[in-house]
């Protein structure tokens, strides 16, 4: 008898949880319905105080922007609350840029995407979730901040690493994430490729040989930039980390100037991490207005200041001048001028059978 | 301590054994020290590290880390997932074990093999499978989209992946037990006129209940700790689809080491509760067996 009742309780619990789960999965449309009825019943009240229902956004971003968006989300929700009286909560998801892009294509319901490079947003556009011409929607190719690729080495630079040519030397361990999944890694790869082209009078075969040698010196390929940083910084693997400038500056700040130093190579690449509104999702959620405002606000002086404080290069001239000391001037390659844009670069280097596949499978 | 609990089963036998057939004292001591040393190094030390690292920056940081909204929601999510996945697998496990040990049917061997599949497949693949089935571009993607249902990157996906991964535990625990018991008692009950459910409640369930509980506990432990499969289907939305193991990874990657270990200690606590429950079950089982023996 006792056992019977135990099982009964169990079954009851199970059905309850399932019911709860059911309402949750069908959550979005249902809660909206509820809100509708609620708003009709309290219409008189609402007329007095013009506050809107709270809204929630999902920002799907790449790996190293965690600290930036944690700070920016607070700034924006305060601004939005003051401006419209509406409470906005922004949820974050971080991971390797390519992986994140794929998740959105596979159904992760992002209102906005803030990824490491244009191609990853192009991929979402190709899946039909973002309208064409997204890169023209916001200023500066929809890239509200830029960065570049630098080297992080252990204090005192014991292996004497000063430029790309030092990375292919024997006995040097280089840490970089996987270009297949990480945006930063693709910028790393192209910077190395561009350097090799320049050294060898634009000889593509020589460039291929150079990056092939470089990747033979890579002991671990993590899937995202932050994973690689942890490998280098925490696990103490490798002599040099190819990193986003912002990631390198953050590591030095978090873990002490006495442990690491930054090396600026003779040539690097101008990395433009772009942002976009996911049209199909915001239209379904009814969050277009706030999503667009969210990305637009990134270009304001307040936000740009936050950008610089989180070690990204601000796009706004005034703020960039203020933080000049933090970001040394560098010779930078451009994805559009030197590599023919992301579409071309992606097909040539990172698609299946591209140069990365060729050198990596040959190398192993 | 640890050595004693693992040896509980053979303790009686060992002490009952006459002196001349047992090993010499130094030999025994060497083995016991070796085992204890190993346990200390491999189990106790890492466990202590988790707790010490978590408390490194003081109690305040520790409690801040485990009461932070994202951590609380991760804990809630983990428990919800376990509360659904474990009973589901228990029901299935009992049904499967019953079917396999009490009946002859075509495809029995295939089923036996299939039950083990989740153990054989990498958890990452287990997660990916559900993305391929329920993702927007997957088999059921368009249909789900039409009804605004979200499976992957939401709670149902996480539950599915966890259920898949923890699927074999109960069945695997019960099948050998029920095979050893054989169908005689049920047959006897049937010949005395008992109905199906009656047989199940009065014969089968009492016979398997301790094994069942043990399977449930193992299943629960894995459900709480699963990382790989859940990571693939989670979408990593903070405060929403991050389970405790995923939350720990995030904290660790954000240089919040103390917080990461503090939350990890929470997971350790859940595991300890599970283990204590397990050893309580074991003790009870032994006492029961002993009392039965004395009756006989």
XYZ file of C-alpha atoms in Angstrom:
660
model
C 0.000 0.000 0.000
C 2.757 2.381 0.982
C 4.635 1.642 -2.185
C 1.586 2.240 -4.278
C 1.053 5.687 -2.872
C 4.736 6.467 -3.319
C 4.538 5.687 -7.002
C 1.324 7.650 -7.269
C 2.938 10.710 -5.776
C 5.738 10.247 -8.187
C 3.479 10.095 -11.201
C 1.581 13.118 -9.982
C 4.823 15.040 -9.660
C 5.834 14.008 -13.124
C 2.620 15.183 -14.719
C 2.817 18.443 -12.806
C 6.306 19.110 -14.013
C 5.304 18.241 -17.521
C 2.412 20.627 -17.374
C 4.703 23.344 -16.110
C 7.163 22.529 -18.820
C 4.443 22.629 -21.434
C 3.342 26.110 -20.526
C 6.927 27.187 -20.500
C 7.723 25.924 -23.967
C 4.682 27.563 -25.398
C 5.609 30.490 -23.203
C 6.048 33.304 -25.634
C 2.714 33.439 -27.372
C 0.845 32.481 -24.215
C 2.313 35.100 -21.939
C 1.603 37.645 -24.623
C -2.008 36.594 -24.589
C -2.051 36.994 -20.853
C -0.490 40.380 -21.154
C -3.135 41.389 -23.680
C -5.995 40.520 -21.391
C -4.200 42.119 -18.500
C -3.669 45.313 -20.424
C -7.320 45.535 -21.466
C -8.476 45.142 -17.887
C -6.042 47.712 -16.581
C -6.337 50.091 -19.437
C -7.572 52.946 -17.301
C -4.638 52.520 -15.011
C -2.244 52.426 -17.892
C -3.499 55.669 -19.250
C -2.269 57.365 -16.120
C 1.222 55.909 -16.121
C 2.535 55.361 -19.648
C 4.824 52.448 -18.727
C 5.176 49.574 -21.150
C 5.498 45.903 -20.375
C 9.022 44.788 -19.549
C 10.874 43.345 -22.500
C 13.660 40.799 -22.793
C 16.353 40.681 -25.469
C 18.827 37.952 -26.263
C 22.231 39.082 -27.469
C 24.208 36.229 -28.995
C 27.812 37.280 -29.028
C 31.303 35.894 -29.476
C 33.714 34.810 -26.817
C 35.700 37.788 -25.470
C 32.852 40.324 -25.302
C 31.546 38.984 -21.970
C 32.813 41.848 -19.826
C 31.951 44.506 -22.427
C 28.315 43.511 -22.763
C 27.860 42.859 -19.056
C 28.719 46.541 -18.574
C 26.972 47.837 -21.671
C 23.692 46.048 -20.920
C 23.449 47.929 -17.644
C 24.172 51.235 -19.376
C 21.606 50.618 -22.065
C 18.807 49.385 -19.835
C 19.203 52.493 -17.649
C 19.098 54.687 -20.736
C 16.071 52.897 -22.149
C 14.228 53.003 -18.841
C 14.734 56.757 -18.627
C 13.824 57.370 -22.218
C 10.747 55.195 -22.555
C 9.893 54.007 -19.049
C 10.172 50.425 -20.244
C 12.276 47.884 -18.376
C 14.549 45.934 -20.653
C 16.537 42.878 -19.597
C 19.265 41.684 -21.898
C 20.334 38.067 -21.753
C 23.732 37.052 -23.031
C 25.114 34.005 -24.749
C 28.826 33.708 -25.556
C 30.925 31.231 -27.498
C 33.119 30.889 -30.560
C 31.745 33.235 -33.233
C 31.241 30.584 -35.896
C 29.603 28.236 -33.412
C 27.277 30.970 -32.181
C 26.293 31.859 -35.729
C 25.441 28.221 -36.364
C 23.346 28.077 -33.199
C 21.302 31.055 -34.356
C 20.808 29.407 -37.741
C 19.740 26.219 -35.921
C 17.129 28.036 -33.885
C 18.716 29.944 -31.008
C 16.311 32.884 -30.842
C 18.672 35.861 -30.788
C 17.192 39.341 -31.103
C 20.587 40.773 -31.881
C 23.880 39.188 -32.853
C 27.212 40.820 -32.089
C 29.778 38.536 -33.674
C 33.479 38.546 -34.447
C 33.314 38.995 -38.191
C 30.962 39.783 -41.040
C 30.912 36.338 -42.522
C 29.259 34.813 -39.481
C 26.405 37.287 -39.827
C 26.280 36.660 -43.587
C 25.693 33.004 -42.766
C 22.642 33.939 -40.691
C 21.431 36.155 -43.525
C 21.813 33.246 -45.946
C 19.578 31.179 -43.689
C 16.945 33.860 -44.224
C 16.851 35.235 -40.691
C 18.482 38.598 -41.405
C 17.540 40.864 -44.288
C 20.059 41.666 -46.957
C 22.105 44.805 -46.565
C 22.536 44.431 -42.791
C 26.057 45.803 -42.984
C 24.750 49.149 -44.194
C 22.186 49.426 -41.434
C 24.503 50.958 -38.862
C 27.483 53.240 -39.289
C 31.010 52.077 -40.140
C 29.965 48.787 -41.728
C 27.874 48.040 -38.640
C 31.063 47.690 -36.593
C 30.798 49.944 -33.515
C 34.271 49.008 -32.303
C 37.355 47.490 -33.836
C 40.280 45.511 -32.583
C 43.360 43.862 -33.917
C 45.473 40.786 -33.416
C 48.493 40.932 -31.111
C 50.828 38.481 -29.373
C 50.666 37.750 -25.676
C 53.935 36.314 -24.330
C 55.203 35.359 -20.902
C 56.944 38.060 -18.865
C 60.359 39.048 -20.165
C 59.574 37.436 -23.525
C 61.886 34.476 -22.803
C 61.641 33.085 -26.343
C 62.306 36.447 -27.975
C 59.122 36.649 -30.027
C 58.806 39.964 -31.868
C 57.080 39.289 -35.164
C 55.165 36.689 -37.178
C 58.411 35.221 -38.516
C 59.331 34.181 -34.970
C 56.219 32.026 -34.707
C 57.332 29.453 -37.271
C 60.680 28.824 -35.593
C 61.276 25.353 -34.254
C 60.428 24.804 -30.607
C 57.970 27.680 -30.353
C 54.509 26.700 -29.153
C 51.765 28.925 -30.524
C 48.250 29.012 -29.027
C 45.340 30.013 -31.242
C 41.716 28.849 -31.382
C 40.285 26.851 -34.266
C 39.529 28.982 -37.355
C 36.583 26.710 -38.122
C 34.696 27.744 -35.002
C 36.329 30.935 -33.750
C 36.194 34.366 -35.335
C 39.358 35.593 -33.645
C 41.212 32.608 -35.037
C 40.192 33.553 -38.561
C 41.555 37.048 -38.044
C 44.765 35.443 -36.676
C 45.042 33.238 -39.707
C 44.504 36.035 -42.204
C 46.976 38.326 -40.464
C 49.627 35.591 -40.663
C 48.730 34.936 -44.302
C 48.912 38.648 -45.121
C 52.271 38.971 -43.433
C 53.653 36.029 -45.402
C 52.343 37.450 -48.669
C 54.061 40.720 -47.978
C 57.357 39.068 -47.094
C 57.359 36.895 -50.172
C 56.201 39.286 -52.889
C 52.621 37.984 -52.878
C 53.618 34.387 -53.496
C 50.592 32.352 -52.414
C 52.487 29.087 -52.171
C 55.008 30.638 -49.851
C 52.202 32.039 -47.740
C 50.642 28.609 -47.511
C 53.943 27.129 -46.475
C 54.294 29.810 -43.811
C 50.917 29.254 -42.155
C 51.380 25.512 -42.467
C 54.609 25.801 -40.489
C 52.882 28.074 -38.016
C 50.061 25.611 -37.363
C 52.555 22.800 -36.871
C 53.632 24.779 -33.824
C 50.094 24.810 -32.405
C 49.633 22.132 -29.729
C 45.927 22.746 -28.941
C 43.093 24.278 -30.953
C 40.329 25.491 -28.622
C 36.922 26.297 -30.062
C 36.786 29.918 -28.917
C 39.121 32.790 -28.085
C 38.451 32.645 -24.350
C 39.222 28.943 -24.290
C 42.607 29.628 -25.865
C 43.321 32.405 -23.421
C 42.592 30.046 -20.518
C 44.836 27.420 -22.091
C 47.709 29.896 -22.315
C 47.147 31.854 -19.142
C 45.745 29.309 -16.712
C 47.072 26.010 -17.897
C 50.413 27.557 -18.812
C 50.640 25.872 -22.217
C 52.545 27.546 -25.065
C 55.037 30.374 -25.550
C 52.823 32.845 -27.371
C 49.077 33.414 -27.646
C 47.672 34.941 -30.812
C 44.927 37.018 -29.329
C 42.485 39.811 -29.804
C 44.098 42.991 -28.531
C 41.194 43.418 -26.113
C 41.616 39.867 -24.826
C 45.372 40.365 -24.348
C 44.890 43.661 -22.502
C 42.225 42.096 -20.304
C 44.450 39.121 -19.412
C 47.254 41.479 -18.417
C 44.852 43.536 -16.330
C 43.184 40.530 -14.659
C 46.225 38.411 -14.035
C 48.967 40.938 -13.462
C 51.591 42.834 -15.439
C 54.223 40.716 -13.761
C 53.185 37.596 -15.635
C 52.547 38.553 -19.240
C 53.411 41.186 -21.783
C 51.977 42.225 -25.105
C 54.004 42.195 -28.300
C 52.787 44.238 -31.269
C 53.893 42.626 -34.547
C 55.118 44.728 -37.504
C 51.856 44.097 -39.307
C 48.422 43.025 -38.170
C 44.834 43.185 -39.353
C 41.972 45.571 -38.705
C 39.313 43.404 -37.109
C 35.794 44.754 -37.379
C 33.355 42.781 -35.232
C 29.934 43.721 -36.589
C 26.467 43.811 -35.062
C 23.043 43.121 -36.559
C 19.393 42.826 -35.655
C 17.962 39.376 -36.413
C 14.959 40.541 -38.408
C 12.912 37.380 -38.290
C 13.229 37.027 -34.525
C 12.556 40.653 -33.592
C 9.492 40.676 -35.819
C 8.194 37.541 -34.141
C 8.967 38.875 -30.659
C 7.868 42.425 -31.421
C 11.202 43.743 -30.208
C 12.433 45.526 -33.310
C 12.365 49.033 -31.887
C 14.302 48.250 -28.729
C 16.744 45.954 -30.529
C 17.646 48.614 -33.042
C 18.013 51.192 -30.295
C 20.237 48.746 -28.413
C 22.713 48.517 -31.272
C 22.486 52.181 -32.207
C 23.295 53.256 -28.667
C 26.671 51.500 -29.027
C 27.792 54.459 -31.132
C 27.140 57.106 -28.467
C 30.042 58.684 -26.528
C 28.962 57.009 -23.255
C 28.941 53.564 -24.831
C 32.150 54.219 -26.751
C 33.847 55.135 -23.507
C 32.783 51.780 -22.090
C 34.054 50.118 -25.255
C 37.494 51.669 -24.748
C 37.515 50.770 -21.061
C 36.955 47.172 -22.094
C 39.952 47.439 -24.420
C 38.164 47.583 -27.756
C 39.227 50.376 -30.111
C 36.412 52.936 -30.193
C 35.112 54.032 -33.584
C 34.129 57.513 -32.409
C 36.958 59.958 -33.088
C 36.687 61.924 -29.861
C 36.752 58.844 -27.640
C 39.504 57.234 -29.699
C 41.686 60.288 -29.158
C 41.107 60.151 -25.433
C 42.351 56.562 -25.221
C 45.180 56.959 -27.708
C 47.853 55.848 -25.265
C 46.138 52.508 -24.744
C 46.090 51.549 -28.421
C 49.426 51.916 -30.246
C 49.238 52.714 -33.946
C 49.910 49.722 -36.120
C 50.183 48.867 -39.766
C 46.916 47.073 -40.413
C 45.655 44.950 -43.267
C 42.033 45.374 -44.252
C 39.701 42.498 -44.970
C 38.025 44.346 -47.839
C 41.113 45.775 -49.523
C 43.630 43.019 -48.945
C 41.449 39.920 -48.937
C 38.537 40.887 -51.174
C 35.952 40.861 -48.384
C 34.779 38.075 -46.057
C 32.869 36.150 -48.711
C 36.020 35.577 -50.733
C 38.262 35.038 -47.728
C 35.888 32.501 -46.209
C 35.578 30.395 -49.359
C 39.269 30.509 -50.077
C 40.595 29.800 -46.606
C 38.016 28.410 -44.206
C 35.336 26.573 -46.187
C 35.653 22.786 -46.507
C 38.726 22.081 -48.619
C 40.036 25.655 -48.209
C 43.632 26.508 -47.428
C 43.170 25.838 -43.721
C 41.939 22.303 -44.367
C 44.795 21.752 -46.769
C 47.536 22.904 -44.432
C 46.031 21.421 -41.291
C 45.407 17.922 -42.636
C 48.789 17.959 -44.349
C 50.428 19.117 -41.145
C 49.062 16.408 -38.896
C 36.614 5.387 6.290
C 36.339 5.236 2.545
C 38.026 1.872 2.498
C 35.646 0.539 5.106
C 32.498 1.452 3.217
C 33.664 -0.114 -0.004
C 34.596 -3.285 1.830
C 31.371 -3.568 3.737
C 30.184 -6.454 1.592
C 33.108 -8.719 2.360
C 33.735 -7.634 5.925
C 31.766 -10.414 7.505
C 33.349 -12.996 5.278
C 36.847 -11.669 5.954
C 36.487 -11.698 9.707
C 34.901 -15.115 9.619
C 37.775 -16.548 7.648
C 40.167 -18.713 9.705
C 43.581 -17.185 10.376
C 45.656 -19.625 8.364
C 43.934 -18.997 5.028
C 44.087 -15.221 5.171
C 47.052 -13.065 4.117
C 49.764 -12.044 6.566
C 49.322 -8.800 8.481
C 52.074 -6.749 6.742
C 50.724 -7.752 3.366
C 47.234 -6.641 4.326
C 48.518 -3.372 5.691
C 50.464 -2.577 2.532
C 47.359 -3.054 0.427
C 45.162 -1.038 2.722
C 47.626 1.882 2.819
C 48.013 1.761 -0.928
C 44.260 1.874 -1.439
C 43.826 4.687 1.064
C 46.668 6.674 -0.479
C 45.134 6.300 -3.886
C 41.700 7.340 -2.664
C 43.212 10.344 -0.910
C 45.153 11.453 -3.941
C 42.542 10.872 -6.604
C 39.323 11.606 -4.705
C 39.794 13.497 -1.456
C 42.467 15.938 -2.626
C 40.542 17.320 -5.632
C 37.413 17.513 -3.493
C 39.229 19.508 -0.843
C 40.721 21.759 -3.527
C 37.250 22.630 -4.739
C 36.153 23.677 -1.280
C 39.389 25.464 -0.363
C 39.540 27.373 -3.656
C 35.898 28.312 -3.265
C 36.543 29.762 0.177
C 39.840 31.410 -0.768
C 38.432 34.888 -1.024
C 36.341 34.564 2.098
C 32.840 33.520 3.009
C 31.351 36.694 1.630
C 32.551 36.028 -1.911
C 31.496 32.420 -1.503
C 27.931 33.253 -0.563
C 27.736 36.027 -3.134
C 28.706 33.504 -5.791
C 26.123 30.906 -4.826
C 23.292 33.375 -4.273
C 23.921 35.319 -7.472
C 20.773 35.184 -9.690
C 22.496 33.348 -12.545
C 23.814 30.721 -10.139
C 20.421 30.264 -8.505
C 18.721 29.888 -11.858
C 21.383 27.389 -12.933
C 20.740 25.375 -9.782
C 16.998 25.500 -10.367
C 17.374 24.419 -13.966
C 19.653 21.541 -12.986
C 17.149 20.309 -10.408
C 14.163 20.650 -12.758
C 16.003 18.669 -15.400
C 16.892 15.934 -12.907
C 13.356 15.802 -11.510
C 11.982 15.115 -14.994
C 14.737 13.006 -16.540
C 15.236 10.634 -13.607
C 11.584 9.473 -13.166
C 11.234 9.107 -16.932
C 14.262 6.859 -17.078
C 13.065 4.985 -14.009
C 9.766 4.166 -15.677
C 11.510 3.161 -18.833
C 14.193 1.207 -16.999
C 11.685 -0.876 -15.050
C 9.629 -1.545 -18.159
C 12.655 -2.516 -20.216
C 14.168 -4.729 -17.533
C 10.809 -6.411 -16.969
C 10.312 -7.065 -20.654
C 13.814 -8.332 -21.219
C 14.050 -10.656 -18.242
C 10.528 -12.035 -18.058
C 9.589 -12.531 -21.696
C 10.974 -14.026 -24.848
C 10.527 -11.853 -27.903
C 12.096 -11.100 -31.217
C 14.704 -8.337 -31.147
C 15.468 -8.821 -27.458
C 19.186 -8.786 -28.077
C 18.901 -5.743 -30.276
C 17.082 -3.963 -27.474
C 19.714 -4.984 -24.946
C 22.393 -3.527 -27.154
C 20.424 -0.370 -27.868
C 20.005 0.349 -24.172
C 23.760 0.642 -23.930
C 23.985 3.028 -26.843
C 24.096 6.239 -24.777
C 27.101 4.857 -22.899
C 28.897 4.082 -26.124
C 28.193 7.366 -27.897
C 30.084 10.538 -27.033
C 27.848 12.967 -25.106
C 28.570 15.692 -27.653
C 27.062 13.528 -30.365
C 24.063 12.852 -28.116
C 23.469 16.596 -27.976
C 24.085 17.169 -31.649
C 21.517 14.537 -32.587
C 18.779 16.642 -31.008
C 19.940 19.785 -32.788
C 19.721 17.868 -36.047
C 16.228 16.636 -35.238
C 14.659 19.671 -33.591
C 16.818 22.567 -34.836
C 15.280 25.069 -37.239
C 16.911 23.257 -40.132
C 16.303 19.831 -38.616
C 13.612 17.276 -39.412
C 10.925 18.770 -37.210
C 12.285 22.311 -37.320
C 9.741 23.890 -39.665
C 6.818 22.243 -37.856
C 7.974 23.464 -34.444
C 8.603 26.898 -35.858
C 5.031 27.073 -37.078
C 3.678 26.481 -33.588
C 6.309 28.686 -31.914
C 7.675 25.746 -29.987
C 11.263 25.794 -28.931
C 12.975 22.490 -28.216
C 16.714 22.944 -28.644
C 18.289 25.934 -26.918
C 15.485 25.720 -24.338
C 14.367 23.548 -21.423
C 12.861 20.656 -23.448
C 16.112 20.170 -25.366
C 18.157 20.106 -22.193
C 15.782 17.562 -20.675
C 15.875 15.405 -23.794
C 19.653 15.406 -23.948
C 19.957 14.593 -20.246
C 17.371 11.831 -20.519
C 19.229 10.351 -23.451
C 22.553 10.348 -21.667
C 21.212 8.902 -18.397
C 18.941 6.423 -20.151
C 20.801 3.142 -19.423
C 21.431 3.497 -15.686
C 18.229 2.060 -14.220
C 17.740 -0.652 -16.817
C 21.377 -1.723 -16.604
C 21.119 -1.970 -12.828
C 17.921 -4.030 -12.912
C 18.510 -6.465 -15.742
C 21.243 -8.598 -14.086
C 19.315 -8.534 -10.811
C 16.077 -9.673 -12.395
C 17.880 -12.223 -14.498
C 19.401 -13.722 -11.365
C 16.049 -13.817 -9.625
C 14.368 -15.578 -12.501
C 10.645 -15.731 -13.193
C 9.796 -18.468 -10.624
C 8.256 -16.281 -7.948
C 6.050 -14.505 -10.472
C 5.024 -17.830 -11.953
C 4.139 -19.138 -8.548
C 2.034 -16.050 -7.866
C 0.314 -16.403 -11.232
C -0.459 -20.050 -10.581
C -2.092 -18.995 -7.300
C -4.329 -16.649 -9.271
C -2.628 -13.261 -8.881
C -3.266 -10.688 -11.599
C -0.549 -8.815 -13.499
C -0.518 -5.653 -11.397
C -0.827 -7.656 -8.219
C 2.227 -9.658 -9.170
C 4.134 -6.501 -9.962
C 3.285 -4.721 -6.710
C 3.652 -7.683 -4.375
C 6.381 -9.773 -5.972
C 8.459 -7.979 -8.548
C 8.753 -4.529 -7.034
C 9.707 -5.675 -3.533
C 12.323 -7.936 -5.060
C 13.986 -5.228 -7.109
C 13.371 -2.146 -5.007
C 16.908 -1.723 -3.661
C 18.514 -2.312 -7.002
C 16.039 0.110 -8.472
C 16.860 2.770 -5.929
C 20.544 2.325 -6.580
C 19.989 2.758 -10.324
C 17.920 5.862 -9.695
C 20.667 7.376 -7.578
C 23.321 6.746 -10.223
C 21.004 8.138 -12.875
C 20.423 11.229 -10.765
C 24.124 11.795 -10.195
C 24.815 11.765 -13.883
C 21.796 13.935 -14.714
C 22.996 16.637 -12.353
C 26.562 16.558 -13.602
C 26.110 16.149 -17.348
C 28.148 18.656 -19.342
C 28.832 17.655 -22.939
C 25.397 16.852 -24.294
C 23.758 19.727 -22.439
C 26.416 22.148 -23.634
C 25.498 21.427 -27.241
C 21.745 21.965 -26.864
C 21.821 24.704 -24.247
C 22.564 27.812 -26.310
C 24.364 29.119 -23.205
C 21.843 31.830 -22.358
C 22.807 33.090 -18.926
C 20.183 32.820 -16.252
C 18.038 30.760 -18.593
C 19.565 27.715 -20.211
C 22.781 27.329 -18.255
C 22.890 24.324 -15.937
C 25.287 24.263 -12.998
C 28.162 22.585 -14.844
C 27.858 25.109 -17.695
C 27.672 27.995 -15.245
C 30.880 26.823 -13.600
C 32.672 26.809 -16.935
C 31.496 30.338 -17.661
C 32.686 31.655 -14.308
C 36.017 29.954 -14.744
C 36.457 31.476 -18.188
C 35.680 34.894 -16.800
C 38.571 34.772 -14.372
C 36.153 34.451 -11.439
C 37.961 31.448 -10.059
C 36.690 31.646 -6.501
C 33.112 31.977 -7.705
C 33.591 29.049 -10.080
C 34.822 26.849 -7.270
C 32.110 28.072 -4.924
C 29.434 26.987 -7.391
C 31.379 23.786 -7.996
C 31.198 23.080 -4.276
C 27.427 23.321 -4.601
C 27.583 20.590 -7.206
C 29.856 18.589 -4.909
C 27.274 19.004 -2.172
C 24.535 17.644 -4.426
C 26.800 14.727 -5.291
C 27.550 14.077 -1.625
C 23.868 14.033 -0.768
C 23.370 11.517 -3.560
C 26.238 9.388 -2.298
C 25.030 9.479 1.290
C 21.623 8.373 0.057
C 23.350 5.610 -1.833
C 25.287 4.289 1.119
C 22.177 4.484 3.285
C 20.420 2.347 0.729
C 23.303 -0.102 0.703
C 23.349 -0.387 4.487
C 19.660 -1.000 4.629
C 19.972 -3.642 1.933
C 22.634 -5.450 3.920
C 20.670 -5.334 7.125
C 17.721 -6.741 5.265
C 19.799 -9.515 3.746
C 21.258 -10.322 7.140
C 17.863 -10.502 8.818
C 16.572 -12.744 6.048
C 19.528 -15.025 6.526
C 18.873 -15.313 10.242
C 15.232 -16.190 9.550
C 16.324 -18.942 7.221
